[in-house]
Short mmCIF file of C-alpha atoms in Angstrom, two decimals:
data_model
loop_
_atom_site.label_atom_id
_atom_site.label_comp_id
_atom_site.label_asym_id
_atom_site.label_seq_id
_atom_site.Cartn_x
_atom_site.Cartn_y
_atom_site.Cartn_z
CA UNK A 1 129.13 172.25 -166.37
CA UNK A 2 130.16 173.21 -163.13
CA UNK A 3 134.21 173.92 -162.68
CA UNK A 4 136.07 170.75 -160.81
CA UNK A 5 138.70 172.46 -157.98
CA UNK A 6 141.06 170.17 -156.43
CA UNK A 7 142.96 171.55 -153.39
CA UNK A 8 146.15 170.15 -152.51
CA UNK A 9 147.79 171.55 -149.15
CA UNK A 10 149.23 169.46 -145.68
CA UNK A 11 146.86 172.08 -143.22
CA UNK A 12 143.94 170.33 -142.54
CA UNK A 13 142.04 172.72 -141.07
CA UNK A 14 142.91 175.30 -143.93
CA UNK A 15 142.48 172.83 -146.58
CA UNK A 16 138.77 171.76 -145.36
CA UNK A 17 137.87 175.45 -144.67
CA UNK A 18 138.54 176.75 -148.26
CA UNK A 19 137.23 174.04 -149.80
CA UNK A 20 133.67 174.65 -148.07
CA UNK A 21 133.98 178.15 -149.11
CA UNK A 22 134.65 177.13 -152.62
CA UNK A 23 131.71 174.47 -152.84
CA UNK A 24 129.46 177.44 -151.83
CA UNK A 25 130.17 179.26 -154.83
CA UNK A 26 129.00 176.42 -156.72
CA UNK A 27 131.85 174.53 -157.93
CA UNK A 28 132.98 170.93 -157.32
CA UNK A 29 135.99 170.74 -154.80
CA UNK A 30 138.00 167.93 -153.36
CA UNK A 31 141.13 168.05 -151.37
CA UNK A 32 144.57 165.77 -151.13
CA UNK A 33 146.74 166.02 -147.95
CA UNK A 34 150.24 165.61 -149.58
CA UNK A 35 152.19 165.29 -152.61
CA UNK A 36 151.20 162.10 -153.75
CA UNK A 37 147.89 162.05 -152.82
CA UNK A 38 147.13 164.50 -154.67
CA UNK A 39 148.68 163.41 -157.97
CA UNK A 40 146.58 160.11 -156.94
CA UNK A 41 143.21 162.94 -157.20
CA UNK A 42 144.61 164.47 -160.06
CA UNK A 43 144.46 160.94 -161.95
CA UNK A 44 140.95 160.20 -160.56
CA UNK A 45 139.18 163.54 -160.53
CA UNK A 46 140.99 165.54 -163.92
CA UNK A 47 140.26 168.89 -162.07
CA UNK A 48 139.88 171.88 -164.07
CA UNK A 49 142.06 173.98 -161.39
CA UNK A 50 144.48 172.89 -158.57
CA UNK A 51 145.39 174.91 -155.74
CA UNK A 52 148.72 173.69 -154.09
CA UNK A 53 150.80 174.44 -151.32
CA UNK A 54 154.23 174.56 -151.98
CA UNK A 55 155.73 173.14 -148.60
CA UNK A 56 154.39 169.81 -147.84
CA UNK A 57 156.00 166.77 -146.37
CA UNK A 58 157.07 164.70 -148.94
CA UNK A 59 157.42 166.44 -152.00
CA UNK A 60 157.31 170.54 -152.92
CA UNK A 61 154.25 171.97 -154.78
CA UNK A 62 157.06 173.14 -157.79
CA UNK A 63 158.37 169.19 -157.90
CA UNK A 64 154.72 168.20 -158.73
CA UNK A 65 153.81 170.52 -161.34
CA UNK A 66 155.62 168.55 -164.41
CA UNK A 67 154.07 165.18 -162.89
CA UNK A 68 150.59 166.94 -162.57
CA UNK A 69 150.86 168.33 -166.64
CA UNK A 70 151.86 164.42 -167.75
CA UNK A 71 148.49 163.03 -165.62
CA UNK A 72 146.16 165.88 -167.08
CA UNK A 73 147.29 168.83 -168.95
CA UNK A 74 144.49 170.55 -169.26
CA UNK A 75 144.51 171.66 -165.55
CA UNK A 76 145.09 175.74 -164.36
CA UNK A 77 147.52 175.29 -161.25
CA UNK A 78 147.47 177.88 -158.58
CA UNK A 79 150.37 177.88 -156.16
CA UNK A 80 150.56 179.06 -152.73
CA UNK A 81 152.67 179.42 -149.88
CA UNK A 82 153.78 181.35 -146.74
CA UNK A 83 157.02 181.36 -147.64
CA UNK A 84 157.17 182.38 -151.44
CA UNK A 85 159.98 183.74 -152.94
CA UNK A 86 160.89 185.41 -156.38
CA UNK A 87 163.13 182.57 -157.21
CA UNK A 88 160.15 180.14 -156.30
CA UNK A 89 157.44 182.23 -158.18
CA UNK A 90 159.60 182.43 -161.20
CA UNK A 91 160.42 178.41 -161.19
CA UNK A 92 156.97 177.56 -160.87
CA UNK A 93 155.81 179.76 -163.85
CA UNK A 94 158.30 178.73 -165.99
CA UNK A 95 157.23 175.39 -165.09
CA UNK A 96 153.14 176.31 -166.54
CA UNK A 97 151.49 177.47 -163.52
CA UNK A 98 149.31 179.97 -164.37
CA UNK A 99 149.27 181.91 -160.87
CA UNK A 100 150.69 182.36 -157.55
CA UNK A 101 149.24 183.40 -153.80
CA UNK A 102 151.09 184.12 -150.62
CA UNK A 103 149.07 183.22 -147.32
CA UNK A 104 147.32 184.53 -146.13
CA UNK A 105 145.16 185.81 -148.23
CA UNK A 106 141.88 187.09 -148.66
CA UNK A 107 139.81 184.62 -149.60
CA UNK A 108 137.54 186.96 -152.21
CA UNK A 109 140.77 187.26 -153.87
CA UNK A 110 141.56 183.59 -154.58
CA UNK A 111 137.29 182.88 -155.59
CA UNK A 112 138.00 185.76 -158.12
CA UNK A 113 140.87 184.42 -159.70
CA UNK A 114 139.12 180.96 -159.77
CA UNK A 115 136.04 182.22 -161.25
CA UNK A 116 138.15 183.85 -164.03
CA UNK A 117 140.26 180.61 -164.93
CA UNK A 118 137.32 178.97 -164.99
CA UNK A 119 135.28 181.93 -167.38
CA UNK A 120 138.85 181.72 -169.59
CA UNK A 121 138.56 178.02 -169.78
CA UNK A 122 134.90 178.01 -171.24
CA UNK A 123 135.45 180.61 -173.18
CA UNK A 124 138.19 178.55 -174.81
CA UNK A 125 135.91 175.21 -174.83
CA UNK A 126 133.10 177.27 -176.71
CA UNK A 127 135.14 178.91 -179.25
CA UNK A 128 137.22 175.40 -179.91
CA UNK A 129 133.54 174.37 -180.64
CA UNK A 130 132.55 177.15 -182.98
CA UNK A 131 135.92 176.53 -184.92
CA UNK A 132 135.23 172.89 -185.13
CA UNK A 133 131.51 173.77 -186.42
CA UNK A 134 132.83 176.43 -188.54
CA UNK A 135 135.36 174.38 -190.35
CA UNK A 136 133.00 171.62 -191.09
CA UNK A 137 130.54 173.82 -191.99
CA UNK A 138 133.70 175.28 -194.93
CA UNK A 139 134.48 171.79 -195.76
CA UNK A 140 131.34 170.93 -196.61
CA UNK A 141 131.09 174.16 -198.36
CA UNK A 142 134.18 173.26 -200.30
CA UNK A 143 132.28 169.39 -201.11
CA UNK A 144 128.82 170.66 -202.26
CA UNK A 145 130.34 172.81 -205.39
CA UNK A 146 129.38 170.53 -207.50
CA UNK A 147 128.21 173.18 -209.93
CA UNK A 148 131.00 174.74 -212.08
CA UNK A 149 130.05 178.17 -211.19
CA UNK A 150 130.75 177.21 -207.92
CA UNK A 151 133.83 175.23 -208.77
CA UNK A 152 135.05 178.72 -209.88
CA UNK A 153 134.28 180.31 -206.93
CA UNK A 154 136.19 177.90 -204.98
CA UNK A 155 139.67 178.64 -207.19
CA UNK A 156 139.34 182.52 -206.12
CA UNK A 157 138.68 181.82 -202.58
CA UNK A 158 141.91 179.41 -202.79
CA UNK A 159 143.54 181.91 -204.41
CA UNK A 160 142.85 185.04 -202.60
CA UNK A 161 142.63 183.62 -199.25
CA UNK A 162 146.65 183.68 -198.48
CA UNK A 163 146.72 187.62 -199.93
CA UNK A 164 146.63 190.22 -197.47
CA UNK A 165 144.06 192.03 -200.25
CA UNK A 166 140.24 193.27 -199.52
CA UNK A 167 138.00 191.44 -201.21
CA UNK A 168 134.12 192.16 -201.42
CA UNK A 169 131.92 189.64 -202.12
CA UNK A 170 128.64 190.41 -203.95
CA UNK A 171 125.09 188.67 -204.62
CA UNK A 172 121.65 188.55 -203.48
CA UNK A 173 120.82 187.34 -199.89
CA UNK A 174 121.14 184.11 -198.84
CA UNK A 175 123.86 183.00 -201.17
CA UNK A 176 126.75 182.21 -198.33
CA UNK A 177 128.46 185.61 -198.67
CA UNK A 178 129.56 184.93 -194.63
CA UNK A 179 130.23 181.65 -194.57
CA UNK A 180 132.84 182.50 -198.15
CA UNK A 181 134.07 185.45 -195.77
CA UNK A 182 134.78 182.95 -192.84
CA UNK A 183 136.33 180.49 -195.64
CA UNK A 184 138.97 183.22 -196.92
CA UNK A 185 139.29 183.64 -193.02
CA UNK A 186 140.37 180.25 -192.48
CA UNK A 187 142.06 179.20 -195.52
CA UNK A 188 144.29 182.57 -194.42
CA UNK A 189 147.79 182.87 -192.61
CA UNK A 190 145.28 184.87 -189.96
CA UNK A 191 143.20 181.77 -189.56
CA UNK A 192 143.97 181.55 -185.36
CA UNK A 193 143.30 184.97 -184.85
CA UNK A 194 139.66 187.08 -184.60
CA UNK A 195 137.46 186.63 -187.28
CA UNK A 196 134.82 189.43 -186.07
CA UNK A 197 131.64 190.12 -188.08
CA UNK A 198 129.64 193.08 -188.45
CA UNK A 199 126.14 193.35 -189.54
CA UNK A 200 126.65 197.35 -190.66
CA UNK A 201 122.15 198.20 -191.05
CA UNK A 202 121.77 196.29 -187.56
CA UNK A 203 123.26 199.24 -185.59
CA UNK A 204 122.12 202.60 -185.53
CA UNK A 205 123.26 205.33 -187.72
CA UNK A 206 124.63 207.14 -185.01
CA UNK A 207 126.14 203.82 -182.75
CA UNK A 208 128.29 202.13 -185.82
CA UNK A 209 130.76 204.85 -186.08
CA UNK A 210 131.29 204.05 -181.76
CA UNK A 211 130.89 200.43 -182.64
CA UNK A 212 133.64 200.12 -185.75
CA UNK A 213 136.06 202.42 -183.67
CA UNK A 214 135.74 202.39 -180.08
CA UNK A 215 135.06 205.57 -177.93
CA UNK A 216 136.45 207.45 -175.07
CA UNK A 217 134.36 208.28 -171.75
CA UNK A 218 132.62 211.32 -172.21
CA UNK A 219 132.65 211.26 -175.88
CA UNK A 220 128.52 211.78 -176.45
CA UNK A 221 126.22 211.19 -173.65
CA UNK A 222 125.17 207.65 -171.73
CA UNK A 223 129.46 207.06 -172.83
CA UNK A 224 130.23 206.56 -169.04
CA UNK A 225 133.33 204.47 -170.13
CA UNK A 226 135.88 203.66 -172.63
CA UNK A 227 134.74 201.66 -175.10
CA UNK A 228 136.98 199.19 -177.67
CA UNK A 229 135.53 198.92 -181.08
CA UNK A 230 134.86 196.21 -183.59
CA UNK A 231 138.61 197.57 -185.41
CA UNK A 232 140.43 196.85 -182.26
CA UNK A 233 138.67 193.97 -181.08
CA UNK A 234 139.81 191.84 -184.77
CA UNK A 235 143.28 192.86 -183.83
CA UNK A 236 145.47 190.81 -186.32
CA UNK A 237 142.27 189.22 -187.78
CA UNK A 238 139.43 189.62 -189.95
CA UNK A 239 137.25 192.06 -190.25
CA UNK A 240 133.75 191.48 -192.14
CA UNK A 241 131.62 194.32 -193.29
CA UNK A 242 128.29 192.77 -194.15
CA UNK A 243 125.48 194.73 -195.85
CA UNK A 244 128.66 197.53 -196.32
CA UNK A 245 126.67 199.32 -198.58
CA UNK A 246 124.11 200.90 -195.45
CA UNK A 247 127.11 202.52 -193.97
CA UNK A 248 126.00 205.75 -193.77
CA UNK A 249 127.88 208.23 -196.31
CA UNK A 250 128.97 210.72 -193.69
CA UNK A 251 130.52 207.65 -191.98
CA UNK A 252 131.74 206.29 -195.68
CA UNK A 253 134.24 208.86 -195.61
CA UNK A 254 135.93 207.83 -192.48
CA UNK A 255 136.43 203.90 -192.98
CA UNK A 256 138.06 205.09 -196.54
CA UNK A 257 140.74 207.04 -194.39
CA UNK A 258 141.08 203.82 -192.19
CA UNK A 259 141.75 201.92 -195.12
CA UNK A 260 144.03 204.08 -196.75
CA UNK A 261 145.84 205.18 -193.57
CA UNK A 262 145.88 201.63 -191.64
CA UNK A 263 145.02 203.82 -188.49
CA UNK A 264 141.99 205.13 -186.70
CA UNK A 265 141.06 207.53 -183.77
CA UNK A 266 138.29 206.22 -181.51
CA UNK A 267 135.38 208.56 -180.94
CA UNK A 268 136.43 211.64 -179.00
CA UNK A 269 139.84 210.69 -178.85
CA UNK A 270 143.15 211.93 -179.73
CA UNK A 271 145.43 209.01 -179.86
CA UNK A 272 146.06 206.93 -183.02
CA UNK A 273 145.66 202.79 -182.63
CA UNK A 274 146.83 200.93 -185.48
CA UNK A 275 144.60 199.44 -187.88
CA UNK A 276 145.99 195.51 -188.40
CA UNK A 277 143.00 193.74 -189.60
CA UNK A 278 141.72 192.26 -193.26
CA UNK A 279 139.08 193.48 -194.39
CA UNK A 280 135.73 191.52 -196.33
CA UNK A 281 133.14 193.34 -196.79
CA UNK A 282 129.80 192.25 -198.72
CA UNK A 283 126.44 193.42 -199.65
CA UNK A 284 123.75 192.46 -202.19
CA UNK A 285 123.42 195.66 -203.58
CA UNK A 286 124.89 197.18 -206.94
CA UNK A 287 127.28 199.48 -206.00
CA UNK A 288 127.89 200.96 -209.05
CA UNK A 289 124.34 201.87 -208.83
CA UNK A 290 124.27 203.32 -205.72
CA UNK A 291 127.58 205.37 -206.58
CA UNK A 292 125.51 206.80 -209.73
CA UNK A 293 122.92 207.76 -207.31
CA UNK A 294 124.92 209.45 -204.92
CA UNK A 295 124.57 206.80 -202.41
CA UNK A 296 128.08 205.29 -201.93
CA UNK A 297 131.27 206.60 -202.54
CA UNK A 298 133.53 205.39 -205.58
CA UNK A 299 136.43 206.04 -204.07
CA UNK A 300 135.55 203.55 -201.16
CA UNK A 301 133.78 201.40 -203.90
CA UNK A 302 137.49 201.11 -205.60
CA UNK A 303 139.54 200.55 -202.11
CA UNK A 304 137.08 197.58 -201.07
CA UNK A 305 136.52 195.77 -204.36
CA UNK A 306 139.94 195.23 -204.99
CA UNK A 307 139.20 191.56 -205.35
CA UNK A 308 135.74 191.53 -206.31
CA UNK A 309 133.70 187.56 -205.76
CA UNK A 310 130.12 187.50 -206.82
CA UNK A 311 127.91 184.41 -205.73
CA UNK A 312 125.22 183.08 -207.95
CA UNK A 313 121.68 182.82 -206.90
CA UNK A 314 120.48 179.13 -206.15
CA UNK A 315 118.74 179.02 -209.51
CA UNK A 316 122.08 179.19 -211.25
CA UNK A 317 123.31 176.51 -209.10
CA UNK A 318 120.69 174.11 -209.37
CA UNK A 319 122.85 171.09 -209.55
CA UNK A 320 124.08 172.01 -205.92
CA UNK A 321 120.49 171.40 -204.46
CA UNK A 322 120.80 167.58 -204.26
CA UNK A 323 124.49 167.84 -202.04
CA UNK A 324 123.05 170.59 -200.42
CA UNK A 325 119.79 169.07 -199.50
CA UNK A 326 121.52 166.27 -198.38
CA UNK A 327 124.17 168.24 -196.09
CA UNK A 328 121.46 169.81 -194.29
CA UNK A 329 119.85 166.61 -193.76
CA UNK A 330 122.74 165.64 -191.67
CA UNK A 331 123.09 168.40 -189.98
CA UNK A 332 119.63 168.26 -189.05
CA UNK A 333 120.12 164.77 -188.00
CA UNK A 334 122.61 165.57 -185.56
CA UNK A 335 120.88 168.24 -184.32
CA UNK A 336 117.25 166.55 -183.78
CA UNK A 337 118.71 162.98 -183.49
CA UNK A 338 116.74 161.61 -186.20
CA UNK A 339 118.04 159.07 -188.70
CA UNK A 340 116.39 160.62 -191.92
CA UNK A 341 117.95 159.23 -195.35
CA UNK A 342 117.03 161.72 -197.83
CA UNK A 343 113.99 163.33 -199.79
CA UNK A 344 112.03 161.22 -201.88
CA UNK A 345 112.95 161.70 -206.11
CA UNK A 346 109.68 163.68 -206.37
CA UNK A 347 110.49 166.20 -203.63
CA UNK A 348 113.98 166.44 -204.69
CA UNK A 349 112.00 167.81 -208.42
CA UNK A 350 110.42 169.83 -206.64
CA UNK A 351 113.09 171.29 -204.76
CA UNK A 352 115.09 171.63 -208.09
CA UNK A 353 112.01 173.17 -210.22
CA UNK A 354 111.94 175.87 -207.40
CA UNK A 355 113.05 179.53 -207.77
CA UNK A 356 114.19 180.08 -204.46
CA UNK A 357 114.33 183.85 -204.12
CA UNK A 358 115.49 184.01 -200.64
CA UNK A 359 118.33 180.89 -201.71
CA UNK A 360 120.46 178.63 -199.59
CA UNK A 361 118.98 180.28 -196.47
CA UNK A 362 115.00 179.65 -197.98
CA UNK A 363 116.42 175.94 -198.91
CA UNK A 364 117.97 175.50 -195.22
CA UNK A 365 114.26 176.52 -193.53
CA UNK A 366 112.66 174.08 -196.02
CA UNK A 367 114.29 171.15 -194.72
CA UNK A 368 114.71 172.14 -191.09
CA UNK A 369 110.73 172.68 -190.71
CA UNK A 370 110.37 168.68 -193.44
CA UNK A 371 112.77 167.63 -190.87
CA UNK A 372 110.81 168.57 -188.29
CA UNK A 373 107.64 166.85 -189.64
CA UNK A 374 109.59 164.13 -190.64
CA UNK A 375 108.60 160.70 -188.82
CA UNK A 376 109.98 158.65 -191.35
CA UNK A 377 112.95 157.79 -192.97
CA UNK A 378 112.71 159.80 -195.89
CA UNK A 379 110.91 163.50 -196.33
CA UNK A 380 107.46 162.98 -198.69
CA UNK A 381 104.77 164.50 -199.73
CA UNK A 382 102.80 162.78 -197.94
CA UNK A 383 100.18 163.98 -194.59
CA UNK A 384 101.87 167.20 -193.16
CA UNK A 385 104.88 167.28 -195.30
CA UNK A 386 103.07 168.01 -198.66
CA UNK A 387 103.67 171.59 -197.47
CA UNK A 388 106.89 171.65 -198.69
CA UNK A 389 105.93 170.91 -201.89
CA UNK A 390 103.38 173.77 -201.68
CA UNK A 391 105.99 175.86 -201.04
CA UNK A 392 108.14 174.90 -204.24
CA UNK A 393 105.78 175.01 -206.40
CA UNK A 394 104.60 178.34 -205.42
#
């Protein structure tokens, strides 16, 4: 969606001039002569960002801005003026404007600070939505335990959630190991900060060490610039190690001494940042295996499972299929607008009789694709959908 500029300023000829030059970068623009028009635009057009002058005939720019938040507080205002002043600047930012130009100016300069408002503001819409999918996502996590294994689970996430304490979270994959990290995430005092999550055997043996930590220009070749890492990025947030077990060992040794020490260097650098984040980490390996083997370091094994969650399979949960069947069903509905009810009572046996080695993942695939063959109100067995029962009863 396209960002909505409304430009309120008494010169004409300036007023109609940057407003073609704004429409030409693509965004919607409309313009207000005074004071009160343009609180009469604000009402009708709920711009995203307002640029206003501050000396106009009836009322000041500043003497607007508190009427402007009460008709649509969601706006950015931009003020400007020939005649600014510290006093003025100061007023009008302690009032909520969010910036402040003295004419004239060069017009690249005012497009840039638009087009950054207006990257800020859908950056904010999209991760608004991602918390909002997120959280029902947990909630519905928190409904479909029906299981008492899973019931259990629940009490240590409510439990160690509020803890500043490292927790690893164990079992095979598929079982919701991220969506329990994002859970302890949200049920945390850290909840409205970063909640950043690494996939550790997605990156490169020799990239993850630049990628946890950062770099500094010049620190290995093709490192033409400074980079911030993962660590830095989560700032006062959470950090989640997926898969933590495919760190390399040579880099093992170094996210120990970030742990311990609460402090890290980037690579090639000399100066110390701070290490703030909580850490989750997770994989659906044995550990204790692969420290027998030589393969992972106890020592690191000891300083990450210091609260230690381990998520049953889908075959030891088999009483969770139903709720969870049905969950994905509406999710599904949403997503494809259909108005499916359910699974008929013999795929539902099947779907409980299954193994389900690859678990809530394989079971989320299963009914996206019946979903997607679906033309009824209920998933069968029936024409094209008896494949699902293939599949269960494989």
């Amino acid at each position: 969606m396209r960002s909505k500029i409304l430009i309120i300023d008494d010169e004409e000829l300036f007023r109609e001039d940057l407003a073609v030059l704004i429409r030409q970068k693509g965004y919607v623009c409309k313009t207000a002569a005074n004071a009160n028009d343009g609180l009469k635009k604000v009402a009708e057009f709920l711009p995203d960002i307002i640029l206003c002058d501050i000396m106009m005939p009836d009322r000041s720019g500043v003497d607007i801005i508190d009427d402007i938040h009460r008709i649509h507080h969601d706006s950015s205002m931009i003020i400007m003026t020939a005649f600014g002043t510290l006093e003025t600047a100061i007023k009008a930012f302690r009032k909520g404007v969010i910036d402040y130009i003295l004419k004239p100016f060069v017009i690249e300069d005012v497009l840039n600070k638009i087009h950054l408002i207006s990257e800020h503001k859908r950056l904010i819409l999209e991760l608004n939505y991602f918390r909002r999918h997120i959280a029902e996502e947990i909630k519905s996590f928190t409904l479909i335990a029906q299981s008492e294994k899973m019931k259990y689970i629940i009490e240590l996430i409510k439990k160690v959630a509020p803890s500043e304490s490292t927790v690893l979270l164990t079992g095979e994959s598929g079982t919701g190991k991220e969506l329990v990290a994002r859970a302890i995430h949200e049920m945390s005092t850290r909840k409205d900060k970063p909640f950043v999550a690494i996939n550790c055997p997605s990156f490169h043996e020799n990239l993850l060490e630049s990628e946890l930590f950062g770099h500094e220009k010049g620190a290995f070749t093709n490192a033409i610039n400074e980079k911030e890492g993962f660590f830095e990025t989560a700032g006062d947030g959470t950090i989640f190690l997926d898969e933590i077990s495919e760190i390399p060992t040579t880099l093992q040794s170094k996210l120990l001494r970030v742990l311990e020490q609460r402090e890290f260097y980037r690579v090639g650098g000399t100066k110390l940042f701070p290490m703030n984040a909580r850490i989750i980490a997770a994989t659906n390996q044995n550990l204790e295996t692969l420290i027998k083997q030589g393969k992972f370091r106890e020592d690191l094994y000891y300083r990450i499972a210091v609260f230690e969650i381990g998520l049953p399979p889908l075959r030891e949960r088999v009483s969770d299929i139903p709720a969870l069947v049905d969950y994905f069903i509406r999710k599904f509905n949403k997503e494809m607008k259909k108005l499916c009810r359910g699974v008929a009572p013999d795929v539902l046996s099947y779907l409980m009789s299954y193994n389900w080695p690859g678990n809530i993942r394989e079971l989320r695939n299963v009914i996206e694709r019946a979903m997607i063959l679906c033309s009824g109100e209920l998933i069968t067995l029936r024409s094209e959908e008896r494949r699902v029962g293939k599949e269960c009863r494989s």
